[in-house]
Short mmCIF file of C-alpha atoms in Angstrom, two decimals:
data_model
loop_
_atom_site.label_atom_id
_atom_site.label_comp_id
_atom_site.label_asym_id
_atom_site.label_seq_id
_atom_site.Cartn_x
_atom_site.Cartn_y
_atom_site.Cartn_z
CA ALA A 1 -55.84 36.85 -15.77
CA GLN A 2 -55.76 40.05 -13.79
CA THR A 3 -58.22 42.70 -13.62
CA VAL A 4 -57.93 46.36 -12.36
CA THR A 5 -60.88 48.48 -11.20
CA GLN A 6 -61.11 52.21 -10.87
CA SER A 7 -64.39 53.11 -9.39
CA GLN A 8 -64.30 56.80 -9.80
CA PRO A 9 -64.85 57.91 -13.41
CA GLU A 10 -64.37 61.61 -12.50
CA MET A 11 -63.38 63.65 -9.60
CA SER A 12 -63.07 67.44 -9.00
CA VAL A 13 -61.14 69.26 -6.38
CA GLN A 14 -60.04 72.75 -5.58
CA GLU A 15 -56.49 73.74 -6.16
CA ALA A 16 -54.19 73.19 -3.15
CA GLU A 17 -56.58 70.48 -1.65
CA THR A 18 -55.49 66.80 -1.25
CA VAL A 19 -57.30 64.08 -3.31
CA THR A 20 -57.14 60.34 -3.39
CA LEU A 21 -57.93 58.09 -6.33
CA SER A 22 -58.89 54.54 -5.72
CA CYS A 23 -57.81 51.31 -7.46
CA THR A 24 -58.48 47.77 -6.65
CA TYR A 25 -57.11 44.61 -8.65
CA ASP A 26 -57.60 40.96 -8.72
CA THR A 27 -54.83 38.61 -9.08
CA SER A 28 -53.63 35.15 -8.02
CA GLU A 29 -49.95 36.24 -8.56
CA ASN A 30 -47.63 37.04 -5.76
CA ASN A 31 -44.90 38.85 -7.58
CA TYR A 32 -46.12 41.93 -9.43
CA TYR A 33 -45.65 45.76 -9.84
CA LEU A 34 -48.35 48.30 -9.64
CA PHE A 35 -48.20 51.67 -11.30
CA TRP A 36 -50.02 55.05 -11.61
CA TYR A 37 -49.94 56.78 -14.99
CA LYS A 38 -50.96 60.30 -15.83
CA GLN A 39 -52.60 61.18 -19.33
CA PRO A 40 -53.02 64.94 -19.74
CA PRO A 41 -55.01 66.43 -22.88
CA SER A 42 -51.86 65.87 -24.94
CA ARG A 43 -52.48 62.21 -24.39
CA GLN A 44 -48.87 61.25 -23.56
CA MET A 45 -48.75 58.67 -20.85
CA ILE A 46 -46.42 59.74 -17.99
CA LEU A 47 -45.35 57.55 -15.12
CA VAL A 48 -46.50 58.97 -11.87
CA ILE A 49 -45.42 56.30 -9.29
CA ARG A 50 -44.52 52.60 -9.07
CA GLN A 51 -44.84 50.05 -6.18
CA GLU A 52 -43.32 46.71 -5.87
CA ALA A 53 -45.51 43.93 -4.48
CA TYR A 54 -42.78 42.56 -2.21
CA LYS A 55 -42.19 46.03 -0.55
CA GLN A 56 -44.27 46.78 2.51
CA GLN A 57 -43.26 50.50 2.60
CA ASN A 58 -45.63 52.76 0.39
CA ALA A 59 -43.84 54.51 -2.44
CA THR A 60 -43.76 58.31 -2.66
CA GLU A 61 -42.76 60.77 -5.25
CA ASN A 62 -42.87 64.42 -4.09
CA ARG A 63 -46.55 65.19 -3.84
CA PHE A 64 -47.61 61.83 -4.93
CA SER A 65 -47.96 58.82 -2.50
CA VAL A 66 -49.62 55.50 -2.55
CA ASN A 67 -51.52 53.60 0.05
CA PHE A 68 -50.67 49.84 -0.86
CA GLN A 69 -52.84 47.21 0.79
CA LYS A 70 -51.59 43.92 -0.56
CA ALA A 71 -54.06 41.73 1.43
CA ALA A 72 -57.05 43.86 0.29
CA LYS A 73 -55.63 44.28 -3.09
CA SER A 74 -56.00 47.92 -3.00
CA PHE A 75 -53.77 50.69 -4.34
CA SER A 76 -54.81 54.22 -4.10
CA LEU A 77 -53.00 57.39 -5.10
CA LYS A 78 -52.98 60.38 -2.98
CA ILE A 79 -52.16 63.88 -4.36
CA SER A 80 -51.16 66.51 -2.12
CA ASP A 81 -51.40 70.18 -2.70
CA SER A 82 -53.06 69.87 -6.05
CA GLN A 83 -52.08 71.99 -8.88
CA LEU A 84 -53.88 73.04 -12.00
CA GLY A 85 -51.35 70.88 -14.01
CA ASP A 86 -52.46 67.95 -12.15
CA THR A 87 -55.72 67.91 -14.27
CA ALA A 88 -55.55 64.71 -16.44
CA MET A 89 -56.74 61.06 -16.58
CA TYR A 90 -55.09 58.69 -14.15
CA PHE A 91 -54.70 55.27 -14.87
CA CYS A 92 -53.73 52.40 -12.52
CA ALA A 93 -52.01 49.52 -14.03
CA PHE A 94 -50.89 45.97 -13.00
CA MET A 95 -47.76 44.15 -14.19
CA LYS A 96 -47.12 40.46 -13.50
CA LEU A 97 -43.56 39.60 -13.31
CA GLN A 98 -42.35 36.48 -15.25
CA SER A 99 -39.84 35.42 -12.61
CA TYR A 100 -38.65 36.56 -9.45
CA SER A 101 -35.00 37.04 -10.09
CA GLY A 102 -34.82 36.99 -13.95
CA GLY A 103 -36.68 40.09 -14.56
CA GLY A 104 -39.00 40.16 -17.72
CA ALA A 105 -42.61 41.06 -17.82
CA ASP A 106 -45.64 40.75 -19.80
CA GLY A 107 -47.56 43.94 -20.71
CA LEU A 108 -49.51 46.21 -18.38
CA THR A 109 -53.27 45.74 -17.41
CA PHE A 110 -54.92 49.02 -17.01
CA GLY A 111 -57.93 50.21 -15.32
CA LYS A 112 -60.55 52.51 -17.24
CA GLY A 113 -59.24 55.58 -15.63
CA THR A 114 -60.32 58.36 -13.39
CA HIS A 115 -60.74 61.92 -14.84
CA LEU A 116 -59.30 64.38 -12.14
CA ILE A 117 -60.10 68.15 -12.64
CA ILE A 118 -58.41 70.61 -10.51
CA GLN A 119 -60.49 73.66 -10.09
CA PRO A 120 -58.65 77.18 -9.71
CA ASP B 1 -32.42 63.28 -26.61
CA GLY B 2 -33.35 59.68 -25.63
CA GLY B 3 -36.89 58.71 -26.07
CA ILE B 4 -39.64 56.80 -27.97
CA THR B 5 -41.04 58.32 -31.28
CA GLN B 6 -44.12 57.29 -33.12
CA SER B 7 -45.20 58.21 -36.68
CA PRO B 8 -47.30 59.44 -38.01
CA LYS B 9 -49.40 61.50 -35.42
CA TYR B 10 -52.41 60.88 -37.40
CA LEU B 11 -53.18 58.18 -39.91
CA PHE B 12 -56.21 57.60 -42.36
CA ARG B 13 -57.14 54.20 -43.43
CA LYS B 14 -59.44 53.24 -46.36
CA GLU B 15 -61.57 50.13 -46.03
CA GLY B 16 -59.73 46.92 -46.87
CA GLN B 17 -56.31 48.61 -46.41
CA ASN B 18 -53.44 47.69 -44.31
CA VAL B 19 -51.53 50.48 -42.63
CA THR B 20 -48.23 50.49 -40.67
CA LEU B 21 -47.60 52.53 -37.57
CA SER B 22 -44.00 53.30 -36.70
CA CYS B 23 -42.30 52.88 -33.26
CA GLU B 24 -38.71 53.83 -32.68
CA GLN B 25 -36.57 54.01 -29.32
CA ASN B 26 -33.12 54.94 -28.63
CA LEU B 27 -33.20 54.08 -25.00
CA ASN B 28 -31.45 50.76 -25.62
CA HIS B 29 -34.56 49.05 -24.11
CA ASP B 30 -34.86 45.40 -24.80
CA ALA B 31 -38.69 45.08 -24.47
CA MET B 32 -41.36 46.96 -26.66
CA TYR B 33 -45.05 47.05 -26.46
CA TRP B 34 -48.19 48.17 -28.51
CA TYR B 35 -51.35 49.24 -26.87
CA ARG B 36 -54.72 50.35 -28.04
CA GLN B 37 -56.80 52.92 -26.23
CA ASP B 38 -60.49 53.56 -27.13
CA PRO B 39 -62.37 56.62 -25.77
CA GLY B 40 -63.35 56.19 -22.02
CA GLN B 41 -61.20 53.12 -21.76
CA GLY B 42 -57.86 52.06 -20.41
CA LEU B 43 -55.21 50.68 -22.73
CA ARG B 44 -55.25 47.24 -23.89
CA LEU B 45 -52.18 45.12 -24.95
CA ILE B 46 -51.98 44.17 -28.64
CA TYR B 47 -48.42 42.71 -29.05
CA TYR B 48 -45.12 42.79 -27.17
CA SER B 49 -41.51 41.80 -27.76
CA GLN B 50 -38.99 41.14 -25.29
CA ILE B 51 -35.96 40.42 -27.69
CA VAL B 52 -35.23 40.90 -31.23
CA ASN B 53 -36.84 38.49 -33.62
CA ASP B 54 -39.50 37.33 -30.94
CA PHE B 55 -42.95 38.60 -30.01
CA GLN B 56 -45.95 37.37 -28.29
CA LYS B 57 -49.70 38.18 -28.76
CA GLY B 58 -51.34 40.28 -26.08
CA ASP B 59 -55.09 40.44 -25.29
CA ILE B 60 -56.40 41.85 -28.46
CA ALA B 61 -53.96 40.70 -31.27
CA GLU B 62 -56.53 39.80 -33.95
CA GLY B 63 -56.31 41.91 -36.84
CA TYR B 64 -52.86 43.14 -36.07
CA SER B 65 -49.25 41.97 -36.92
CA VAL B 66 -45.74 42.98 -35.87
CA SER B 67 -42.03 42.52 -36.47
CA ARG B 68 -38.93 42.97 -34.51
CA GLU B 69 -35.95 42.93 -36.84
CA LYS B 70 -34.04 45.67 -34.95
CA LYS B 71 -33.74 46.28 -31.11
CA GLU B 72 -34.87 49.94 -31.67
CA SER B 73 -37.86 49.45 -33.89
CA PHE B 74 -41.20 47.62 -33.41
CA PRO B 75 -43.70 48.48 -36.26
CA LEU B 76 -47.38 47.64 -36.04
CA THR B 77 -49.59 46.67 -39.00
CA VAL B 78 -53.28 47.14 -38.77
CA THR B 79 -54.51 44.78 -41.43
CA SER B 80 -58.02 44.74 -43.24
CA ALA B 81 -59.01 41.95 -40.80
CA GLN B 82 -59.15 44.47 -38.06
CA LYS B 83 -62.84 45.57 -38.51
CA ASN B 84 -62.88 48.47 -36.03
CA PRO B 85 -59.35 50.06 -36.18
CA THR B 86 -60.28 53.68 -35.19
CA ALA B 87 -58.36 54.21 -31.86
CA PHE B 88 -55.36 55.77 -30.19
CA TYR B 89 -52.40 53.62 -30.49
CA LEU B 90 -49.50 53.86 -28.00
CA CYS B 91 -46.07 52.23 -28.06
CA ALA B 92 -43.95 51.53 -25.12
CA SER B 93 -40.50 50.32 -24.12
CA SER B 94 -38.69 48.98 -21.09
CA GLU B 95 -35.50 47.51 -19.92
CA TRP B 96 -35.32 43.78 -19.33
CA GLY B 97 -33.98 42.87 -15.95
CA PRO B 98 -35.03 42.73 -12.09
CA TYR B 99 -36.88 45.89 -11.10
CA GLN B 100 -36.25 47.58 -14.46
CA GLU B 101 -39.47 46.74 -16.26
CA THR B 102 -41.10 50.21 -16.00
CA GLN B 103 -42.56 51.02 -19.27
CA TYR B 104 -42.23 54.34 -20.94
CA PHE B 105 -44.58 55.53 -23.56
CA GLY B 106 -44.48 57.34 -26.87
CA PRO B 107 -46.70 60.21 -27.95
CA GLY B 108 -49.17 57.88 -29.86
CA THR B 109 -50.71 57.53 -33.23
CA ARG B 110 -54.28 58.43 -33.94
CA LEU B 111 -55.84 56.01 -36.64
CA LEU B 112 -59.08 56.91 -38.26
CA VAL B 113 -60.99 55.13 -40.87
CA LEU B 114 -62.27 57.05 -44.03
#
């Protein structure tokens, strides 16, 4: 079974600052994806970024980037130029792939989340 | 507009009652999932279905049941055997195929016990 750990229950930064959220995971699998999801007060889960384990290059999406360290089983999220709208719960999630070439997946395993507050 | 809809937004259950949460998607996704979220917790997987007429138990399936008679629909029934059903329930869907397994979520249903 996989486990995902987010060690920062809450973080607070000033608007326009850069913030890094931590995530570590434990698995014996070699073929998997990692995700960061954002959950604002509306409670809608929104995909932020995805990283495929077979890729060495870190994923980026505009102001969001990850630092994926496969050997260390670490997957941190960096938010640059933080904005008030970034205030939300952020969840790290793990997905094991059923087969390398055939696609398909089980469900996601989530961490407990980090509550990020962007102060004006 | 393509997306995932869940209804109702709020649902109240009396003791001993079964209730059904609806999840519909028009994204033509093959796979659908149900998760439960408790306060201060991440999401936990209840059931998932990768194709019509087939589904698998997740980590916390006890007290829940599902059906998948149509590709676009995956209803979740919370039975009277679920002793602590108060939670936020999220439905998700994804495509089936290499590199297309990203899950997208509906807006959720809040279930409260009277």
